[in-house]
Short mmCIF file of C-alpha atoms and ligand atoms in Angstrom, two decimals:
data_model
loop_
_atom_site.label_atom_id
_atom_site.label_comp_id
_atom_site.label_asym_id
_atom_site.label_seq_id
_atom_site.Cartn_x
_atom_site.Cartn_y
_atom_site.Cartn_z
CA UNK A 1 -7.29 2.74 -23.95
CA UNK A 2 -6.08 4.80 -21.17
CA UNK A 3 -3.80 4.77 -19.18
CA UNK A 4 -4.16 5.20 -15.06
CA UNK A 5 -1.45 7.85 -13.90
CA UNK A 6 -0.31 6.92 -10.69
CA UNK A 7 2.35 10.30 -10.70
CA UNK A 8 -0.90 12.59 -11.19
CA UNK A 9 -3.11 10.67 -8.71
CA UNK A 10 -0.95 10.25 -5.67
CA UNK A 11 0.16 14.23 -6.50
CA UNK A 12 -3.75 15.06 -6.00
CA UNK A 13 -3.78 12.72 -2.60
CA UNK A 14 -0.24 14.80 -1.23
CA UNK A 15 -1.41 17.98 -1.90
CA UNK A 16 -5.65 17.00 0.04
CA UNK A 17 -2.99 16.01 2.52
CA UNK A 18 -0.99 18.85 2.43
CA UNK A 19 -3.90 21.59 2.53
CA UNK A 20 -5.86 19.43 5.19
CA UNK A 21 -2.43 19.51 7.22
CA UNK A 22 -2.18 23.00 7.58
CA UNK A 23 -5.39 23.46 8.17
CA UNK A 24 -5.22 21.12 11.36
CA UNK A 25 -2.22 23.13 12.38
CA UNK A 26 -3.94 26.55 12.19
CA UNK A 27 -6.98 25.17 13.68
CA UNK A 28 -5.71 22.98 16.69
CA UNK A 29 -1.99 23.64 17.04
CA UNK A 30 -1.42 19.54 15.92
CA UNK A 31 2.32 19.11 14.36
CA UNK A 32 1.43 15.65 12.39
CA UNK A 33 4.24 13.10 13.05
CA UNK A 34 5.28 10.02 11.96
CA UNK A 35 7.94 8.02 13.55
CA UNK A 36 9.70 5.49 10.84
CA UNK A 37 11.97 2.97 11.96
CA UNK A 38 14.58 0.66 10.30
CA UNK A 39 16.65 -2.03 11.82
CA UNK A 40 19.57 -3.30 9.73
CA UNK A 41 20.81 -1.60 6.22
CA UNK A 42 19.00 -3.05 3.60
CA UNK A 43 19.68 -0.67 0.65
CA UNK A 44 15.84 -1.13 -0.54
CA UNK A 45 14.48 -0.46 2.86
CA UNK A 46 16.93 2.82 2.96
CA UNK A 47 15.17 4.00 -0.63
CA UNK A 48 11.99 3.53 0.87
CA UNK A 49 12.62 4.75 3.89
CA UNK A 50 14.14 7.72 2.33
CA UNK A 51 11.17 8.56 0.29
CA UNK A 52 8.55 8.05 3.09
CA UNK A 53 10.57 10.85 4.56
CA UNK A 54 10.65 13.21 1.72
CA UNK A 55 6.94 12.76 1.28
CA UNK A 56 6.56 13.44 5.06
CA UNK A 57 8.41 16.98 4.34
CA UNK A 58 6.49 17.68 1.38
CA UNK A 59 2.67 17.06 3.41
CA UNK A 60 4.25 19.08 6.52
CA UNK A 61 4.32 16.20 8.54
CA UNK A 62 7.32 16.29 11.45
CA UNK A 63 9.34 12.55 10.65
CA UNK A 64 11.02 11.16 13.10
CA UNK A 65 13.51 8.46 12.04
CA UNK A 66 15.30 5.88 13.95
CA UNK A 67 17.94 3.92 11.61
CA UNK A 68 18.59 1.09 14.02
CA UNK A 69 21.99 -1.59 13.34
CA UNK A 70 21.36 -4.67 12.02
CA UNK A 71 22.12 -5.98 15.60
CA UNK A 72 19.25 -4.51 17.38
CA UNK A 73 17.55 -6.97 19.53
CA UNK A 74 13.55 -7.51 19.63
CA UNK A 75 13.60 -6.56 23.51
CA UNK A 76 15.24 -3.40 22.24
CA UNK A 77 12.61 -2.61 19.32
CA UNK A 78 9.86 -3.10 21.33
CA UNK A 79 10.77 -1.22 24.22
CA UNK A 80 11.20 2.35 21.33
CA UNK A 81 7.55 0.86 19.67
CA UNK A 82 6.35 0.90 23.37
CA UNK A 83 8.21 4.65 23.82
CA UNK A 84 6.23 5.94 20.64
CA UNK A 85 3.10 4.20 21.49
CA UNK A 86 2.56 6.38 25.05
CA UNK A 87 3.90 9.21 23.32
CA UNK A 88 1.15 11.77 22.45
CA UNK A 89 2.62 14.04 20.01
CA UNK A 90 3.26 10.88 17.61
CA UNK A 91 0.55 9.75 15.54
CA UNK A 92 2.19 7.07 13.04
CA UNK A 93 4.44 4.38 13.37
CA UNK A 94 6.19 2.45 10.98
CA UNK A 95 8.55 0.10 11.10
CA UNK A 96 10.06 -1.03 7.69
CA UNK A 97 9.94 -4.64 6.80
CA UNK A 98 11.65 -7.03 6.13
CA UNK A 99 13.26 -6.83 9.98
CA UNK A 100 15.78 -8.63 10.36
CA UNK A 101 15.74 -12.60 10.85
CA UNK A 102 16.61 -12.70 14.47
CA UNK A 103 13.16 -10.08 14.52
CA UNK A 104 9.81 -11.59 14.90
CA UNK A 105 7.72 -9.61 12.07
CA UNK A 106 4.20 -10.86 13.56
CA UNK A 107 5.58 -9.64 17.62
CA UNK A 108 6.47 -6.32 16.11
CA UNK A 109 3.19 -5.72 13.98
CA UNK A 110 1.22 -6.72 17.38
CA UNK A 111 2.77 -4.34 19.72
CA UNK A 112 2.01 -1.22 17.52
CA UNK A 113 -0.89 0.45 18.46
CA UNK A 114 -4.07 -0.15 16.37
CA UNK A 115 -4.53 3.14 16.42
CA UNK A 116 -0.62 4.33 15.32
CA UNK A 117 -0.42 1.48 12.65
CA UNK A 118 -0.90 3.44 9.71
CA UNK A 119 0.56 0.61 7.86
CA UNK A 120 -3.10 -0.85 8.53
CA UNK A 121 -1.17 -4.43 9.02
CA UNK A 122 -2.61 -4.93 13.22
CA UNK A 123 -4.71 -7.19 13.50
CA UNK A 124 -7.38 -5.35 14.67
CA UNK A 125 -7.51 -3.61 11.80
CA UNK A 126 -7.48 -6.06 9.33
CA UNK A 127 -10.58 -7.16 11.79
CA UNK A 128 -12.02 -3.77 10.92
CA UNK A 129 -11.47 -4.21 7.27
CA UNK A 130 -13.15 -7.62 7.28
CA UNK A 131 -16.23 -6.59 9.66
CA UNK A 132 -16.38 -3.07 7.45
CA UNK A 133 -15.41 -1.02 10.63
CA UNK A 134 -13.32 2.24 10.74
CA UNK A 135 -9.83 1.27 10.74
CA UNK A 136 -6.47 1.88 8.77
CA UNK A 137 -6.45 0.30 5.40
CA UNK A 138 -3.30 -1.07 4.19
CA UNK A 139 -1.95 1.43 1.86
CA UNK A 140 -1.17 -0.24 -1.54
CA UNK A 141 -4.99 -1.89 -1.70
CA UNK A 142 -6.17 1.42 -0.39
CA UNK A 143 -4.27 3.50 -3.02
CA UNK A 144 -6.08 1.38 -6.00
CA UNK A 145 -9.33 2.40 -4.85
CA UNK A 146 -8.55 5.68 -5.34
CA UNK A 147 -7.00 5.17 -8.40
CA UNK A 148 -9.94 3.14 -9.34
CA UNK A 149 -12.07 5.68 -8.28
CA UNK A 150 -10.28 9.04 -9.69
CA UNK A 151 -10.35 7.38 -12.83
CA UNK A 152 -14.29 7.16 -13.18
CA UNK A 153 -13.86 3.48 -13.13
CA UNK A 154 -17.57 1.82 -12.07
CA UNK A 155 -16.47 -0.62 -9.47
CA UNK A 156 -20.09 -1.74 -8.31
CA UNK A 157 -21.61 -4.75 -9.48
CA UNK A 158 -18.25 -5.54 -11.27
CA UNK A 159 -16.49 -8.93 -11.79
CA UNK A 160 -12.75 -8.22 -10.31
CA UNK A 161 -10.38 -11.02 -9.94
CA UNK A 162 -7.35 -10.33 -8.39
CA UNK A 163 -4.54 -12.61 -8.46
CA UNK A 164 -1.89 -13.05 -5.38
CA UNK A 165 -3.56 -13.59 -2.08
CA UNK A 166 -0.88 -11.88 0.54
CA UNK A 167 -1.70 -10.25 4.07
CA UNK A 168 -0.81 -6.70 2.70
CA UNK A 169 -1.77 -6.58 -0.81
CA UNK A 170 -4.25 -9.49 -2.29
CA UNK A 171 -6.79 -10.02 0.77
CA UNK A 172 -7.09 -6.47 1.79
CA UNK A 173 -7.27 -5.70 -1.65
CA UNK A 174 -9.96 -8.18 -1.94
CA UNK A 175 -12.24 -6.60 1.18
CA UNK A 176 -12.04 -3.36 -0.06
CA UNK A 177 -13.32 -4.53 -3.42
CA UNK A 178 -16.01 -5.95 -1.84
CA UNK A 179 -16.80 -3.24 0.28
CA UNK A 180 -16.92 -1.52 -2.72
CA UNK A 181 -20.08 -3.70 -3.86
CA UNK A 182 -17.66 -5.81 -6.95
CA UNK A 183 -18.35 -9.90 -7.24
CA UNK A 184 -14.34 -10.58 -6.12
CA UNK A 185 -12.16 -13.44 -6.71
CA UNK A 186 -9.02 -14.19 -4.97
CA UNK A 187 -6.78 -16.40 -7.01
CA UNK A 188 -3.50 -17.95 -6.59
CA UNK A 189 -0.84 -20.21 -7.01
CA UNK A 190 -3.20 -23.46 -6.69
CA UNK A 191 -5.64 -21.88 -8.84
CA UNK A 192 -6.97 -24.33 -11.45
CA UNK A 193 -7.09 -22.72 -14.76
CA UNK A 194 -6.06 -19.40 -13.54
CA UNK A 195 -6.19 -17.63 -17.49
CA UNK A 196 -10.32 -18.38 -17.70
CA UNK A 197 -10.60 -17.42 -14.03
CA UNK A 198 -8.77 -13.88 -15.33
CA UNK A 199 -10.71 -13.08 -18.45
CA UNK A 200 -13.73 -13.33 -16.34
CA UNK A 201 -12.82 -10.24 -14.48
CA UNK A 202 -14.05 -6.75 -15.39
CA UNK A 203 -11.25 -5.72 -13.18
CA UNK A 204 -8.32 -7.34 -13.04
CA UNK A 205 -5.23 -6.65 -9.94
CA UNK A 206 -2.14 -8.62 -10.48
CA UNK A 207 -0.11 -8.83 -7.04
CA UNK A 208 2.04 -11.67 -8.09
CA UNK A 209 5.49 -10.92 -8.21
CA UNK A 210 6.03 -12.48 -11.41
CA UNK A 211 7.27 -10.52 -14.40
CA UNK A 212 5.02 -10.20 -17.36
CA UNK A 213 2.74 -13.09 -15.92
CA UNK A 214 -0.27 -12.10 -17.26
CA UNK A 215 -0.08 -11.93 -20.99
CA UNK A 216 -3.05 -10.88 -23.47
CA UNK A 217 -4.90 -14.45 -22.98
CA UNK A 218 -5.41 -13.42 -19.37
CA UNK A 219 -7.28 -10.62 -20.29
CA UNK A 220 -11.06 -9.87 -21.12
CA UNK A 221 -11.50 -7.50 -24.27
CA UNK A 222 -11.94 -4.33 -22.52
CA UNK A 223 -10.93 -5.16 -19.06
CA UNK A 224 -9.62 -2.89 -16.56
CA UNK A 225 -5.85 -3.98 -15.74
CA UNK A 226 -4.05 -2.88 -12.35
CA UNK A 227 -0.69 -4.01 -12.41
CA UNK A 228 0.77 -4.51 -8.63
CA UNK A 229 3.52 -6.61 -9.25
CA UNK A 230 7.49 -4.69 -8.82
CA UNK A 231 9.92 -6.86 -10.26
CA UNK A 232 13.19 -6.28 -11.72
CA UNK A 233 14.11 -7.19 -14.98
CA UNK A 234 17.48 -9.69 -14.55
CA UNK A 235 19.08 -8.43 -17.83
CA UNK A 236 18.61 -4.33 -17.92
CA UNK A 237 18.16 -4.08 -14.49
CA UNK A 238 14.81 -2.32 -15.42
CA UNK A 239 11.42 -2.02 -13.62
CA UNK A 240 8.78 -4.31 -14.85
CA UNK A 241 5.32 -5.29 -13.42
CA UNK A 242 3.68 -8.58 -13.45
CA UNK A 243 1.50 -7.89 -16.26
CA UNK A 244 2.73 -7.66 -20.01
CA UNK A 245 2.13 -3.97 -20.70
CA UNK A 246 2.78 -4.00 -23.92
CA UNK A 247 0.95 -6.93 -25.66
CA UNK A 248 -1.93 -6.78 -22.83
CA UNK A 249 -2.45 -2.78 -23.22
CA UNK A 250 -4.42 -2.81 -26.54
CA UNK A 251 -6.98 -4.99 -25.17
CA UNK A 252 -7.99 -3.59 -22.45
CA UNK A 253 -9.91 -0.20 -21.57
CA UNK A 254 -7.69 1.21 -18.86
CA UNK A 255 -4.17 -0.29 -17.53
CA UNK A 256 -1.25 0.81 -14.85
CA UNK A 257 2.27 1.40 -16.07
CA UNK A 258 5.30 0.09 -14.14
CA UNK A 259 6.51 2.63 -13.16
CA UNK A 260 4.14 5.24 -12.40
CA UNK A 261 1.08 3.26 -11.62
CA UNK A 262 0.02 1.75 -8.07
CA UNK A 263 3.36 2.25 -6.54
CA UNK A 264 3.21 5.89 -5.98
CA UNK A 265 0.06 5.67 -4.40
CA UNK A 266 1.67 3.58 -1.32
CA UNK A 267 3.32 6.65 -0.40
CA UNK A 268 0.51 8.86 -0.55
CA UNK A 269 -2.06 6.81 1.04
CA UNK A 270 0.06 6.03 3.97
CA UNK A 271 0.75 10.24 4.49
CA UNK A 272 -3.31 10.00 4.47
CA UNK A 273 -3.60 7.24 7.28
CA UNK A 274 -1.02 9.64 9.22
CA UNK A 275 -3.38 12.57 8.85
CA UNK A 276 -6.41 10.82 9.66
CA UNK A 277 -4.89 9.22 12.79
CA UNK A 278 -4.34 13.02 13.58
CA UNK A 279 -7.71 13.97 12.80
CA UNK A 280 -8.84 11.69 15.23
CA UNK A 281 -6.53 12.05 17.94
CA UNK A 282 -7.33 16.01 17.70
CA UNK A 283 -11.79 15.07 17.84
CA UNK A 284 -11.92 16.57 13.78
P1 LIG B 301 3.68 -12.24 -2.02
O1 LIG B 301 3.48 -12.11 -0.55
O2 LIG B 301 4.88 -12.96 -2.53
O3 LIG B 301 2.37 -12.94 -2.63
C1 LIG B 301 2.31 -13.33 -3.96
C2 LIG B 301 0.99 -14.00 -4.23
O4 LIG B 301 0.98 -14.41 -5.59
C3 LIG B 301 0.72 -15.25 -3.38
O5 LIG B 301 -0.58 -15.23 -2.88
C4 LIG B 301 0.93 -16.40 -4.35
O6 LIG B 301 0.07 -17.49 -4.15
C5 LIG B 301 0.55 -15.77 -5.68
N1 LIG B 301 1.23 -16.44 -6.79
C6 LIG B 301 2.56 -16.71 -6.90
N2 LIG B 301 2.79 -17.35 -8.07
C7 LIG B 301 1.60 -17.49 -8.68
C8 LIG B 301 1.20 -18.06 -9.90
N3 LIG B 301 2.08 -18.63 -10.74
N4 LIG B 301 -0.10 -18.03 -10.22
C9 LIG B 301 -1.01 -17.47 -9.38
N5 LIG B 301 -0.68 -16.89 -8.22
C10 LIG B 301 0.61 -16.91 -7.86
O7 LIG B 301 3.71 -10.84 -2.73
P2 LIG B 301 3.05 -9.40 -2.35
O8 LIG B 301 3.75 -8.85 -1.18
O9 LIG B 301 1.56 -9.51 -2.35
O10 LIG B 301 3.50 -8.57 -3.63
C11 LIG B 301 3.12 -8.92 -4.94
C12 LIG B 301 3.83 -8.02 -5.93
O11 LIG B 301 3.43 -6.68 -5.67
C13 LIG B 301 5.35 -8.01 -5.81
O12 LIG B 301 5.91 -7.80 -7.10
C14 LIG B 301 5.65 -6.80 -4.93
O13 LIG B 301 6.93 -6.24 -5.17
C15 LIG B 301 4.56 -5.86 -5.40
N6 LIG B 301 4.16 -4.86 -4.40
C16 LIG B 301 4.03 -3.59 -4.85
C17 LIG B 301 3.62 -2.60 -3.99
C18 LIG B 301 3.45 -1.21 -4.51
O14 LIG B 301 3.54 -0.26 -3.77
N7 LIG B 301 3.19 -1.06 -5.79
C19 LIG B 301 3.36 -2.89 -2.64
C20 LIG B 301 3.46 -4.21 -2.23
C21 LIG B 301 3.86 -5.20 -3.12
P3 LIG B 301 0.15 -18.47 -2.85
O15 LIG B 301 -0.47 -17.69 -1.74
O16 LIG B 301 -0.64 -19.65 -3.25
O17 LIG B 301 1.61 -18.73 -2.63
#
């Protein structure tokens, strides 16, 4: 069995990112930037927030942050999206969810510019995605490929079932899959017999939310396991995914911790949706 390093992985994808950075600097003068904004003070939004900046420093992107109170109005958001939008020298923006209830998630995804969203969440790139045109890929989906695919795992002519059927993980996830020539299945919570629908998969993502869901009768004797889910564990307070590591792990042939598995690839594959916006804007 082995086990998928997400630490090692998303180090590789930093440091393409890195090198290719510089070399877009010394080539065509471009400073990458990415503007990240947060309304309100949600301590989880200021982690993440936090680290997208630190992994901005380490690529040698310039980050420019706007920590906007909890009070901000939509008018007022909008108006700085619409700033950053016309402004040439930025070529990601971000804006941290959850926003804030008075905040209109959907109006706020729309007005960033298709080609700024390096979240990959516009519309029109989710069209891309579906129509299998250039666009930004949503980075957690986008970071399992390359897990997937740094790890020598076949994906082609594959069964993968992945479980969990949201906007920014499940059906991306799903389209890339299939892009990527696997027989996909998207299940969910009105899934009839969701443990055979599982231990058909050769591949098996779990973007749940549900600690330890997926036990060993989920799982196919030599399955691939990506574990998506982040939850935290009530009593000790510590990280657990939505698959159960421990009993599911000697089953299968390859399996994501939690921690250490998909979630530092976010990170990295969102500094690579920043570069490439770059790379575009600059005609490489
Ligand atoms: P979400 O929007 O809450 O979606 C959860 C999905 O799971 C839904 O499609 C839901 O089905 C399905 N589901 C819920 N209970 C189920 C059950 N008992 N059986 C089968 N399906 C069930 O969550 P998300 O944003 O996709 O995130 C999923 C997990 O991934 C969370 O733990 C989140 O923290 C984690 N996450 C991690 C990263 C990362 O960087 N590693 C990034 C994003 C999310 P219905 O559609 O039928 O309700």
């Amino acid at each position: 069995m082995k086990i998928i390093d997400g630490k090692v992985i998303s180090q590789q994808v930093k440091d393409e990112v890195k090198q290719k950075t510089t070399q877009l600097k010394e080539k065509t003068g471009t400073e990458v930037c990415l503007a990240v904004i947060l309304v309100g003070s949600d301590p989880a939004s200021q982690v993440y927030v936090r680290n997208k900046k630190k992994a901005c420093e380490y690529v040698g992107f310039k980050s420019l942050s706007y920590e906007l109170p909890e009070e901000t109005t939509q008018d007022e958001l909008l108006a700085l999206i619409d700033k950053l939008n016309k402004d040439d020298s930025v070529h990601g923006i971000l804006v941290q969810m959850p926003v804030p209830e008075h905040i209109d998630e959907k109006t706020v995804i729309d007005a960033i510019s298709p080609l700024k969203d390096v979240d990959g969440f516009h519309p029109m790139n989710v069209g891309a995605l579906c129509i299998g045109e250039k666009g930004f890929v949503s980075c957690t989906p986008a970071g399992i490929i390359q897990l997937l695919k740094r790890s020598d795992i076949e994906i082609s002519g594959k069964e993968c079932v992945i479980v969990g059927r949201s906007n920014i993980v499940g059906k991306p996830m799903a389209l890339l899959m299939l892009r990527e020539n696997a027989t996909v299945t998207v299940a969910h919570s009105r899934t009839a017999d969701l443990k055979s629908v599982c231990k058909r998969a050769d591949i098996l993502i779990a973007a749940v939310g549900k600690p330890k869901m997926i036990t060993e009768d989920y799982v196919k004797e030599g399955a691939v396991i990506i574990d998506v889910g982040i939850n935290r564990n009530a009593d000790t307070g510590k990280l657990c995914g939505d698959v159960d590591y421990e009993n599911v792990a000697p089953k299968c042939s390859a399996i994501t911790p939690v921690p250490g598995g998909v979630g530092p690839m976010t990170i990295a594959m969102l500094m690579n949706n920043c570069l490439e916006s770059a790379l575009r804007k600059a005609g490489e």
